[in-house]
Every structure is written in C-alpha cells, then in structure tokens.
Short mmCIF file of C-alpha atoms and ligand atoms in Angstrom, two decimals:
data_model
loop_
_atom_site.label_atom_id
_atom_site.label_comp_id
_atom_site.label_asym_id
_atom_site.label_seq_id
_atom_site.Cartn_x
_atom_site.Cartn_y
_atom_site.Cartn_z
CA UNK A 28 22.73 5.14 10.23
CA UNK A 29 22.13 4.30 6.79
CA UNK A 30 18.76 4.16 5.47
CA UNK A 31 17.54 0.97 4.33
CA UNK A 32 15.24 -0.26 1.36
CA UNK A 33 11.94 -1.47 1.33
CA UNK A 34 12.51 -5.08 2.03
CA UNK A 35 9.89 -6.48 -0.45
CA UNK A 36 11.79 -4.36 -3.08
CA UNK A 37 15.22 -5.40 -2.05
CA UNK A 38 14.34 -9.28 -2.19
CA UNK A 39 13.37 -9.03 -6.04
CA UNK A 40 16.02 -9.84 -8.24
CA UNK A 41 17.53 -7.33 -10.48
CA UNK A 42 15.83 -6.50 -13.99
CA UNK A 43 16.66 -10.05 -15.83
CA UNK A 44 17.56 -8.49 -19.27
CA UNK A 45 20.15 -6.29 -18.18
CA UNK A 46 21.91 -9.06 -16.55
CA UNK A 47 21.70 -11.17 -19.90
CA UNK A 48 22.79 -8.21 -22.00
CA UNK A 49 26.09 -8.23 -19.48
CA UNK A 50 26.83 -11.89 -21.42
CA UNK A 51 27.85 -9.99 -24.26
CA UNK A 52 31.10 -8.43 -22.65
CA UNK A 53 32.05 -11.67 -21.74
CA UNK A 54 32.24 -13.10 -25.15
CA UNK A 55 35.45 -14.69 -26.25
CA UNK A 56 37.44 -12.35 -28.09
CA UNK A 57 38.44 -15.08 -30.57
CA UNK A 58 34.99 -15.79 -31.22
CA UNK A 59 34.77 -14.23 -34.63
CA UNK A 60 30.85 -14.09 -35.14
CA UNK A 61 28.29 -11.70 -35.26
CA UNK A 62 25.71 -11.18 -32.14
CA UNK A 63 22.48 -12.89 -32.78
CA UNK A 64 20.51 -11.31 -30.13
CA UNK A 65 17.24 -12.88 -29.20
CA UNK A 66 17.06 -11.76 -25.91
CA UNK A 67 14.95 -8.72 -25.35
CA UNK A 68 11.89 -8.46 -27.57
CA UNK A 69 12.46 -5.60 -29.96
CA UNK A 70 10.95 -4.83 -33.29
CA UNK A 71 13.95 -5.12 -35.97
CA UNK A 72 12.47 -2.24 -37.96
CA UNK A 73 11.97 1.35 -36.87
CA UNK A 74 8.65 2.90 -36.81
CA UNK A 75 7.28 3.63 -40.54
CA UNK A 76 9.25 6.69 -41.83
CA UNK A 77 5.84 8.39 -42.92
CA UNK A 78 4.99 8.16 -39.25
CA UNK A 79 8.22 9.50 -38.05
CA UNK A 80 7.79 12.51 -40.72
CA UNK A 81 4.45 13.53 -39.39
CA UNK A 82 5.53 13.51 -35.75
CA UNK A 83 8.87 15.69 -36.73
CA UNK A 84 6.22 18.22 -38.09
CA UNK A 85 3.85 17.92 -35.15
CA UNK A 86 6.95 18.69 -32.85
CA UNK A 87 6.81 22.67 -33.52
CA UNK A 88 2.86 22.48 -32.85
CA UNK A 89 1.65 24.81 -29.83
CA UNK A 90 0.69 23.14 -26.56
CA UNK A 91 2.88 20.10 -27.02
CA UNK A 92 4.61 20.94 -23.63
CA UNK A 93 1.47 20.53 -21.64
CA UNK A 94 0.10 17.42 -19.71
CA UNK A 95 -2.80 15.72 -21.24
CA UNK A 96 -5.79 14.56 -19.18
CA UNK A 97 -4.81 11.57 -17.17
CA UNK A 98 -6.58 9.22 -18.96
CA UNK A 99 -4.89 10.19 -22.11
CA UNK A 100 -5.80 12.52 -25.51
CA UNK A 101 -9.26 12.03 -26.15
CA UNK A 102 -8.41 11.16 -29.90
CA UNK A 103 -6.05 8.46 -28.70
CA UNK A 104 -8.58 7.01 -26.60
CA UNK A 105 -11.22 7.03 -29.13
CA UNK A 106 -8.76 5.71 -31.50
CA UNK A 107 -8.03 2.85 -29.18
CA UNK A 108 -11.30 2.05 -28.70
CA UNK A 109 -11.86 1.95 -32.53
CA UNK A 110 -9.02 -0.37 -32.92
CA UNK A 111 -9.90 -2.72 -30.74
CA UNK A 112 -13.32 -2.88 -32.02
CA UNK A 113 -11.88 -3.58 -35.40
CA UNK A 114 -9.23 -6.00 -34.25
CA UNK A 115 -11.65 -7.78 -31.86
CA UNK A 116 -14.29 -7.61 -34.55
CA UNK A 117 -16.97 -6.38 -31.93
CA UNK A 118 -20.23 -6.38 -34.17
CA UNK A 119 -22.65 -6.09 -30.91
CA UNK A 120 -24.22 -2.77 -31.15
CA UNK A 121 -23.85 -1.97 -27.51
CA UNK A 122 -21.87 -1.85 -25.15
CA UNK A 123 -19.16 -2.27 -27.33
CA UNK A 124 -15.56 -0.51 -26.63
CA UNK A 125 -15.74 3.18 -26.04
CA UNK A 126 -13.18 6.28 -25.05
CA UNK A 127 -14.51 6.20 -21.83
CA UNK A 128 -13.42 2.38 -21.37
CA UNK A 129 -9.82 3.50 -22.12
CA UNK A 130 -6.72 4.86 -19.98
CA UNK A 131 -3.53 5.44 -21.74
CA UNK A 132 -0.31 4.58 -20.00
CA UNK A 133 3.48 4.93 -20.52
CA UNK A 134 3.80 1.63 -21.52
CA UNK A 135 1.99 -1.87 -21.13
CA UNK A 136 4.37 -2.86 -17.89
CA UNK A 137 2.80 0.69 -16.37
CA UNK A 138 -0.59 -0.66 -17.41
CA UNK A 139 -0.28 -3.91 -15.72
CA UNK A 140 1.32 -2.22 -12.47
CA UNK A 141 -1.65 0.08 -12.13
CA UNK A 142 -4.32 -2.57 -12.59
CA UNK A 143 -2.56 -5.25 -10.32
CA UNK A 144 -2.36 -2.06 -7.55
CA UNK A 145 -5.97 -1.02 -8.20
CA UNK A 146 -7.13 -4.80 -7.90
CA UNK A 147 -5.02 -6.22 -5.08
CA UNK A 148 -3.10 -5.63 -1.95
CA UNK A 149 -1.00 -7.27 0.73
CA UNK A 150 -2.02 -11.00 1.04
CA UNK A 151 -4.68 -10.95 -1.68
CA UNK A 152 -3.61 -13.79 -4.42
CA UNK A 153 -3.48 -13.43 -8.06
CA UNK A 154 -3.30 -16.69 -10.30
CA UNK A 155 -1.09 -17.15 -13.25
CA UNK A 156 0.79 -19.95 -15.41
CA UNK A 157 4.49 -20.72 -15.42
CA UNK A 158 6.54 -19.65 -16.91
CA UNK A 159 5.52 -16.26 -16.19
CA UNK A 160 6.40 -13.02 -17.67
CA UNK A 161 9.15 -11.93 -15.00
CA UNK A 162 7.79 -8.02 -14.32
CA UNK A 163 4.35 -9.48 -13.74
CA UNK A 164 5.85 -11.50 -10.86
CA UNK A 165 8.26 -9.02 -9.68
CA UNK A 166 5.67 -6.18 -9.43
CA UNK A 167 3.39 -8.54 -7.40
CA UNK A 168 6.31 -9.37 -4.96
CA UNK A 169 6.71 -5.63 -4.44
CA UNK A 170 3.24 -5.19 -3.58
CA UNK A 171 3.44 -8.31 -1.24
CA UNK A 172 0.20 -9.95 -3.27
CA UNK A 173 0.57 -13.69 -3.45
CA UNK A 174 1.11 -15.15 -7.26
CA UNK A 175 -0.49 -18.70 -7.46
CA UNK A 176 1.12 -20.54 -9.84
CA UNK A 177 -0.19 -22.87 -12.26
CA UNK A 178 2.65 -25.40 -13.09
CA UNK A 179 4.20 -25.44 -16.68
CA UNK A 180 2.27 -27.90 -19.16
CA UNK A 181 5.08 -28.54 -22.07
CA UNK A 182 2.90 -31.25 -23.59
CA UNK A 183 0.07 -28.66 -24.50
CA UNK A 184 2.50 -25.98 -25.43
CA UNK A 185 2.33 -24.31 -22.33
CA UNK A 186 -1.55 -23.61 -22.66
CA UNK A 187 -3.18 -24.04 -19.25
CA UNK A 188 -6.87 -25.62 -18.75
CA UNK A 189 -9.64 -23.39 -17.15
CA UNK A 190 -9.15 -26.12 -14.06
CA UNK A 191 -5.88 -24.87 -13.31
CA UNK A 192 -7.31 -22.04 -12.58
CA UNK A 193 -10.49 -22.99 -10.95
CA UNK A 194 -8.87 -24.95 -8.32
CA UNK A 195 -6.35 -22.45 -7.14
CA UNK A 196 -9.32 -19.63 -6.67
CA UNK A 197 -9.78 -19.31 -2.77
CA UNK A 198 -11.50 -16.27 -0.50
CA UNK A 199 -8.17 -14.14 -0.96
CA UNK A 200 -7.99 -14.24 -5.17
CA UNK A 201 -8.66 -10.94 -6.77
CA UNK A 202 -7.77 -11.58 -10.36
CA UNK A 203 -6.49 -14.40 -13.03
CA UNK A 204 -3.74 -12.88 -15.13
CA UNK A 205 -3.14 -14.31 -18.70
CA UNK A 206 -1.12 -13.31 -21.39
CA UNK A 207 -1.96 -14.16 -25.17
CA UNK A 208 0.00 -14.59 -27.42
CA UNK A 209 2.34 -15.45 -24.61
CA UNK A 210 5.38 -14.15 -23.18
CA UNK A 211 7.70 -16.42 -22.88
CA UNK A 212 6.16 -19.23 -24.37
CA UNK A 213 4.65 -17.81 -27.64
CA UNK A 214 1.54 -19.74 -27.17
CA UNK A 215 -1.72 -18.32 -28.63
CA UNK A 216 -4.77 -19.17 -26.15
CA UNK A 217 -7.88 -20.07 -28.03
CA UNK A 218 -11.03 -17.86 -28.12
CA UNK A 219 -13.03 -20.74 -26.09
CA UNK A 220 -10.25 -20.92 -23.36
CA UNK A 221 -10.44 -17.02 -22.94
CA UNK A 222 -14.26 -17.46 -22.79
CA UNK A 223 -13.96 -20.16 -20.24
CA UNK A 224 -11.77 -18.07 -17.98
CA UNK A 225 -13.91 -15.18 -18.69
CA UNK A 226 -16.79 -17.35 -17.03
CA UNK A 227 -14.82 -18.58 -14.22
CA UNK A 228 -13.89 -14.95 -13.51
CA UNK A 229 -17.34 -13.88 -13.34
CA UNK A 230 -18.46 -16.60 -11.19
CA UNK A 231 -15.83 -16.24 -8.47
CA UNK A 232 -16.29 -12.60 -8.66
CA UNK A 233 -12.80 -11.91 -9.65
CA UNK A 234 -11.06 -10.17 -12.43
CA UNK A 235 -9.91 -11.56 -15.81
CA UNK A 236 -6.50 -9.43 -16.70
CA UNK A 237 -5.58 -10.27 -20.45
CA UNK A 238 -2.28 -8.76 -21.52
CA UNK A 239 -2.50 -8.60 -25.63
CA UNK A 240 0.91 -6.76 -26.31
CA UNK A 241 1.38 -9.26 -28.95
CA UNK A 242 -2.17 -9.44 -30.48
CA UNK A 243 -1.10 -8.16 -33.91
CA UNK A 244 1.45 -10.76 -34.17
CA UNK A 245 -1.16 -13.96 -34.24
CA UNK A 246 -0.29 -16.33 -36.99
CA UNK A 247 -4.01 -15.87 -37.93
CA UNK A 248 -4.30 -11.93 -37.15
CA UNK A 249 -6.98 -11.54 -39.54
CA UNK A 250 -9.36 -13.58 -36.94
CA UNK A 251 -10.48 -11.89 -33.77
CA UNK A 252 -8.31 -13.22 -30.63
CA UNK A 253 -11.65 -13.77 -28.52
CA UNK A 254 -15.14 -12.41 -28.33
CA UNK A 255 -14.98 -11.35 -24.87
CA UNK A 256 -15.85 -7.49 -25.96
CA UNK A 257 -19.14 -8.61 -27.19
CA UNK A 258 -20.45 -9.89 -24.05
CA UNK A 259 -22.94 -7.16 -22.51
CA UNK A 260 -21.25 -7.62 -19.00
CA UNK A 261 -17.66 -7.67 -20.16
CA UNK A 262 -16.85 -4.50 -17.95
CA UNK A 263 -17.55 -6.15 -14.86
CA UNK A 264 -14.86 -8.68 -15.09
CA UNK A 265 -12.62 -8.11 -18.02
CA UNK A 266 -9.57 -6.01 -18.37
CA UNK A 267 -7.55 -5.74 -21.32
CA UNK A 268 -4.02 -4.50 -21.65
CA UNK A 269 -2.06 -3.40 -24.47
CA UNK A 270 1.43 -2.18 -25.81
CA UNK A 271 2.03 0.13 -28.80
CA UNK A 272 5.71 -1.21 -28.37
CA UNK A 273 5.63 -4.04 -30.53
CA UNK A 274 2.61 -3.27 -33.09
CA UNK A 275 3.99 -0.02 -34.35
CA UNK A 276 7.63 -0.16 -33.02
CA UNK A 277 7.22 2.46 -30.44
CA UNK A 278 9.36 0.49 -27.61
CA UNK A 279 10.89 4.10 -26.47
CA UNK A 280 8.02 6.06 -26.67
CA UNK A 281 6.62 4.25 -23.79
CA UNK A 282 2.90 3.80 -24.71
CA UNK A 283 0.22 1.35 -23.75
CA UNK A 284 -3.35 0.99 -22.48
CA UNK A 285 -5.95 -0.25 -20.27
CA UNK A 286 -9.30 -1.31 -21.44
CA UNK A 287 -11.91 -2.00 -18.41
CA UNK A 288 -14.97 -1.34 -16.72
CA UNK A 289 -15.58 2.18 -14.99
CA UNK A 290 -14.80 0.81 -11.29
CA UNK A 291 -11.30 -0.04 -12.49
CA UNK A 292 -10.62 3.02 -14.85
CA UNK A 293 -11.60 4.97 -11.73
CA UNK A 294 -8.94 3.38 -9.52
CA UNK A 295 -5.97 3.40 -12.07
CA UNK A 296 -7.04 6.99 -12.69
CA UNK A 297 -6.08 7.69 -9.17
CA UNK A 298 -2.80 5.69 -9.65
CA UNK A 299 -1.63 7.31 -12.82
CA UNK A 300 -2.40 10.63 -11.28
CA UNK A 301 0.30 9.96 -8.51
CA UNK A 302 2.97 8.17 -10.63
CA UNK A 303 3.33 9.90 -14.10
CA UNK A 304 0.35 12.13 -14.32
CA UNK A 305 -0.31 11.32 -18.25
CA UNK A 306 1.72 9.44 -20.84
CA UNK A 307 3.90 11.98 -22.59
CA UNK A 308 1.92 14.16 -25.02
CA UNK A 309 4.49 13.41 -28.11
CA UNK A 310 4.09 9.93 -27.66
CA UNK A 311 0.35 9.82 -27.18
CA UNK A 312 0.17 11.74 -30.68
CA UNK A 313 2.52 9.45 -32.06
CA UNK A 314 0.11 6.69 -30.93
CA UNK A 315 -2.91 8.61 -32.42
CA UNK A 316 -1.04 8.78 -35.72
CA UNK A 317 -0.06 5.37 -35.88
CA UNK A 318 -3.70 3.99 -35.28
CA UNK A 319 -4.86 6.29 -37.90
CA UNK A 320 -2.45 5.78 -40.50
CA UNK A 321 -0.37 2.80 -40.06
CA UNK A 322 -2.96 -0.24 -40.84
CA UNK A 323 -1.01 -1.35 -44.07
CA UNK A 324 2.45 -0.85 -42.37
CA UNK A 325 0.96 -3.35 -39.29
CA UNK A 326 -0.44 -5.76 -41.85
CA UNK A 327 2.86 -5.97 -43.31
CA UNK A 328 4.76 -6.52 -40.05
CA UNK A 329 2.21 -9.38 -39.04
CA UNK A 330 2.71 -10.87 -42.45
CA UNK A 331 6.45 -11.05 -41.96
CA UNK A 332 6.01 -12.54 -38.39
CA UNK A 333 3.82 -15.06 -39.72
CA UNK A 334 6.63 -16.13 -42.32
CA UNK A 335 9.26 -16.05 -39.38
CA UNK A 336 7.13 -18.62 -37.37
CA UNK A 337 6.65 -20.89 -40.30
CA UNK A 338 10.59 -20.72 -41.12
CA UNK A 339 11.20 -21.33 -37.30
CA UNK A 340 8.98 -24.39 -36.96
CA UNK A 341 10.28 -25.84 -40.22
CA UNK A 342 13.94 -25.19 -39.00
CA UNK A 343 13.13 -27.09 -35.64
CA UNK A 344 11.50 -30.02 -37.75
CA UNK A 345 15.13 -30.90 -38.75
CA UNK A 346 17.04 -33.25 -35.91
CA UNK A 347 18.61 -30.41 -34.06
CA UNK A 348 20.65 -32.93 -31.62
CA UNK A 349 18.21 -32.33 -28.65
CA UNK A 350 16.97 -28.52 -28.79
CA UNK A 351 13.20 -29.18 -28.81
CA UNK A 352 10.86 -26.44 -30.01
CA UNK A 353 8.30 -26.92 -27.00
CA UNK A 354 6.14 -23.96 -28.16
CA UNK A 355 5.86 -21.01 -30.56
CA UNK A 356 3.29 -19.11 -32.04
CA UNK A 357 3.91 -15.25 -32.09
CA UNK A 358 7.45 -13.47 -31.41
CA UNK A 359 8.68 -16.24 -29.03
CA UNK A 360 9.80 -19.71 -29.22
CA UNK A 361 10.08 -21.53 -26.08
CA UNK A 362 12.88 -24.46 -26.20
CA UNK A 363 13.95 -27.51 -24.36
CA UNK A 364 17.93 -27.57 -24.32
CA UNK A 365 19.71 -30.89 -24.46
CA UNK A 366 22.09 -30.45 -21.20
CA UNK A 367 20.54 -32.25 -18.75
CA UNK A 368 22.17 -31.28 -15.28
CA UNK A 369 23.03 -27.65 -16.44
CA UNK A 370 20.74 -24.76 -15.58
CA UNK A 371 19.52 -22.84 -18.28
CA UNK A 372 21.80 -19.63 -17.22
CA UNK A 373 24.67 -21.84 -17.71
CA UNK A 374 23.56 -22.89 -20.85
CA UNK A 375 22.54 -19.44 -22.00
CA UNK A 376 25.65 -17.82 -20.94
CA UNK A 377 27.59 -20.42 -22.76
CA UNK A 378 25.59 -19.72 -25.97
CA UNK A 379 26.30 -16.18 -25.51
CA UNK A 380 29.96 -16.37 -24.91
CA UNK A 381 31.05 -19.17 -27.22
CA UNK A 382 28.22 -19.06 -30.14
CA UNK A 383 27.36 -15.49 -30.19
CA UNK A 384 23.63 -16.27 -29.43
CA UNK A 385 21.72 -14.24 -26.66
CA UNK A 386 18.80 -15.72 -25.25
CA UNK A 387 16.96 -15.60 -22.18
CA UNK A 388 16.97 -18.76 -19.63
CA UNK A 389 13.99 -20.27 -18.36
CA UNK A 390 15.25 -19.73 -14.96
CA UNK A 391 14.08 -16.08 -15.26
CA UNK A 392 10.64 -17.12 -15.88
CA UNK A 393 10.11 -18.93 -12.61
CA UNK A 394 10.68 -22.10 -10.73
CA UNK A 395 10.97 -25.25 -12.55
CA UNK A 396 12.12 -23.44 -16.01
CA UNK A 397 15.87 -24.65 -15.97
CA UNK A 398 15.53 -26.82 -18.72
CA UNK A 399 14.20 -23.95 -20.99
CA UNK A 400 15.25 -21.11 -23.04
CA UNK A 401 13.25 -18.46 -24.38
CA UNK A 402 14.28 -17.26 -28.19
CA UNK A 403 12.88 -13.85 -29.36
CA UNK A 404 12.91 -15.21 -32.82
CA UNK A 405 11.00 -12.07 -34.31
CA UNK A 406 14.29 -10.11 -33.72
CA UNK A 407 15.66 -11.97 -36.73
CA UNK A 408 14.96 -11.89 -40.46
CA UNK A 409 13.75 -14.97 -42.04
CA UNK A 410 17.00 -15.55 -43.69
CA UNK A 411 18.89 -15.46 -40.51
CA UNK A 412 16.95 -18.62 -38.80
CA UNK A 413 18.66 -21.25 -40.25
CA UNK A 414 21.86 -19.46 -38.72
CA UNK A 415 20.52 -19.57 -35.37
CA UNK A 416 19.59 -23.03 -35.66
CA UNK A 417 23.15 -23.83 -36.85
CA UNK A 418 24.64 -22.55 -33.94
CA UNK A 419 22.38 -24.34 -31.75
CA UNK A 420 23.53 -27.39 -33.51
CA UNK A 421 27.24 -26.64 -32.94
CA UNK A 422 26.57 -25.98 -29.41
CA UNK A 423 24.99 -29.17 -28.55
CA UNK A 424 28.13 -31.09 -30.27
CA UNK A 425 30.60 -28.74 -28.46
C1 PLP B 517 3.51 -9.68 -22.19
C2 PLP B 517 4.27 -8.05 -22.00
N1 PLP B 517 3.70 -7.23 -21.45
C3 PLP B 517 4.21 -5.83 -21.75
C4 PLP B 517 5.38 -5.80 -22.03
C5 PLP B 517 5.96 -4.41 -21.95
O1 PLP B 517 5.58 -3.53 -22.79
P1 PLP B 517 5.82 -1.86 -22.91
O2 PLP B 517 7.10 -1.61 -23.46
O3 PLP B 517 4.61 -1.20 -23.46
O4 PLP B 517 5.84 -1.65 -21.18
C6 PLP B 517 6.14 -6.81 -22.66
C7 PLP B 517 7.27 -6.49 -23.28
O5 PLP B 517 8.07 -7.16 -23.86
C8 PLP B 517 5.55 -8.06 -22.91
O6 PLP B 517 6.33 -8.97 -23.17
#
C-alpha cells in the first residue's frame, strides 16, 4: 500500500511562480521578441561588488562551518535592530528596538511561517486583505488555520480600512496580517492606517503582523513607514517581518528577520531550532556586512525604484486600450486587463506565448482576481517600461 500525503498539504496548489515560468517554454517559435520577465520579483542588479568581494575574503575565515545561535549572529541582530531603529526613525529613548527583539531567519517566507505557527493552530483565524501574497495563504492552509479575507477594494487602490478588519474579528482570531508596501498591489499603507490597525489588534488581544519586505522601496523612502516602534507597548502586539532579498539583492542567500516581543521570540526560537536551526552563517555574515556598508548603494536602488514608479504611472496615463493601472507604489503594479470573460490565467498565458511578457495572473492571489494581472515592474529598467506598455497595446488589439 502506498503512503499518502497529508491532505492539508496535498490540497494546496503547486507553487504559482513555477507554473508561470513554464509558459516561457510555450512561446511561439516565430515570436522573435525578447522576454520581458515581470513575473517574480527579482532584483535586476546583483549585490554590490564591494560587498561580494568582502564576503569572498571571509570565506577562508575560521569557524564559518559552524552553526550560529538559533536567533542569529549577535552582530547581525544588533545591526538589524539599529537598521530598523534608523529606517523607522525611532527617537523614543525607551524601549526602542534591541538585538533581543530580533530573530534572523532563512528568508522572510520562513519568518512568516514561524510566526504564524507560533501564533495560530487548527481552527484559529487570521485576517488579511485580498489579493493576498499566495505563500501567506498556502501556509495557513497547510496549518489548518482559517484565513478570513477582506474583499479587494480597487477604488481605494487595494488599501483596506480598519473597519474591514474590525468586523471580521471573533473569539478565534489570532492575528491580522498586512504587507506594506504590498505584494501584489504595490500599495503603500499610511502610517495612520497602520497605527489604527495596531490599536484594533491591541484592543482585541491579537497580533498585528506586518511584512515589510519592500519597506526600502517606498517612493518616500526617507520618511518612516510608521511609528509603531515608538510605542512603549509595541512588543505585546506588533510583529515585523523583513527580507534581505530585495533591499540588498540577496534572494539566493535566504536571509530575513522577525522583530517581536519576548513571548513571540521564545516561540519562534523553538520552531527555528526544529527546522533550520539557524540561518546559514555565510548569509548572516553577508547580511551584517550589508547593513554596515551598503547604505549608499541601497539609497541608489530606492531612488531608481522611485524613477520606475514615476515612469510607470506616466506610461499608464496614456490611453492603453483598456489596461488600467489599479495600484502601484513599490515594486509591483496591479493592472486590470480589458478582456471581459477571459480569466487572468488565460490572458497572462497569451501575453507570455505571443507577446513575450511574463506576468502573474490575479487568480493566483485569491478569489475574485480574474480581471487583474501583477507586473513586477521593478524587474525592468526605466527605458524598458515603454516597451512593456507597447506590448500590452499590441495584445489589446490582437
Ligand atoms: C511580501 C513578501 N514577503 C516575503 C517574501 C519572501 O522573501 P524571502 O526571499 O526573504 O523569503 C516575498 C518575496 O517575494 C514577498 O513579496
């Protein structure tokens, strides 16, 4: 008799981006055009060469082969605490963010998985808006945690209201989860909204989990994304997730972080001990160096991103035969396609096969998203954006 797979895992869809990448092979042989890959969010520039040289020197250092402590290298936890203190402009003397509030993980997806496993179990509930980041949903499905969805609000650029969350809280709710800047809509949530969400979560005795993978790519990256870390009580409610993948172009190094209060840190430490034990030491060393030395490089990346958003908005302000920019801000644009009656998957596959545009169909970000496509426009240089739009125009008039 054959073994069977856990039905909770079996029921989850195959990894979506891998599915999309298969369409590249299906491109028409006569389609003599280059591929514009705006599917997966991948930094176009590799990490700074100075950073890579420094890590090359470290490779021969003693002790690289050892585990680190579960929560990560002290210098990286300290560096991360200092970095968040600086980007979030935490001026309050106490309690601030300290190394003991930080756990270093093997990427932000792992950070999310550990945090959600620490917070919720079977039949508990978690609230988040549609469209969702598919991995957030997949993991909850595998844990048998119920995700309560807030319907998509295209008129407000996909930004939910505090009431959208409030009316979905019940005795089973353990957390609300938000991503800002958002994947897939690119929308940046205001500090005011994030403050209101904190108050709501605090009152309800649930966690507020904020994924800030794209925090450094907000158009106004010099302003703090929110002021939650200035609150004396943030550790009892707030949990922040971060990734080194986008800010420092370290996707393959697998490095992320959790910032939270002692209860959560203790719980995720148990989970990390049973999974990867610690994030890879070499990646942690690379992360510590990045935080220390890559400030100017990151500012340049953020400035380039702001230029791309401007170019994208200007391009979509032209008549584009029905492709409508619903939301954009950092890294992603969420676009309504003009083909009523065709699913987003059909449209995206056609764009890939015939027009060499690889994007992710809205269907992959939850129910009711068939009219939308996600473009990771940050994968393109500014001067490639008009080419993307002209291909969309060609598709609309096929
Ligand atoms: C919102 C969000 N969180 C987490 C991740 C995963 O980041 P990491 O590569 O650090 O696991 C991504 C990657 O696209 C993302 O968009």
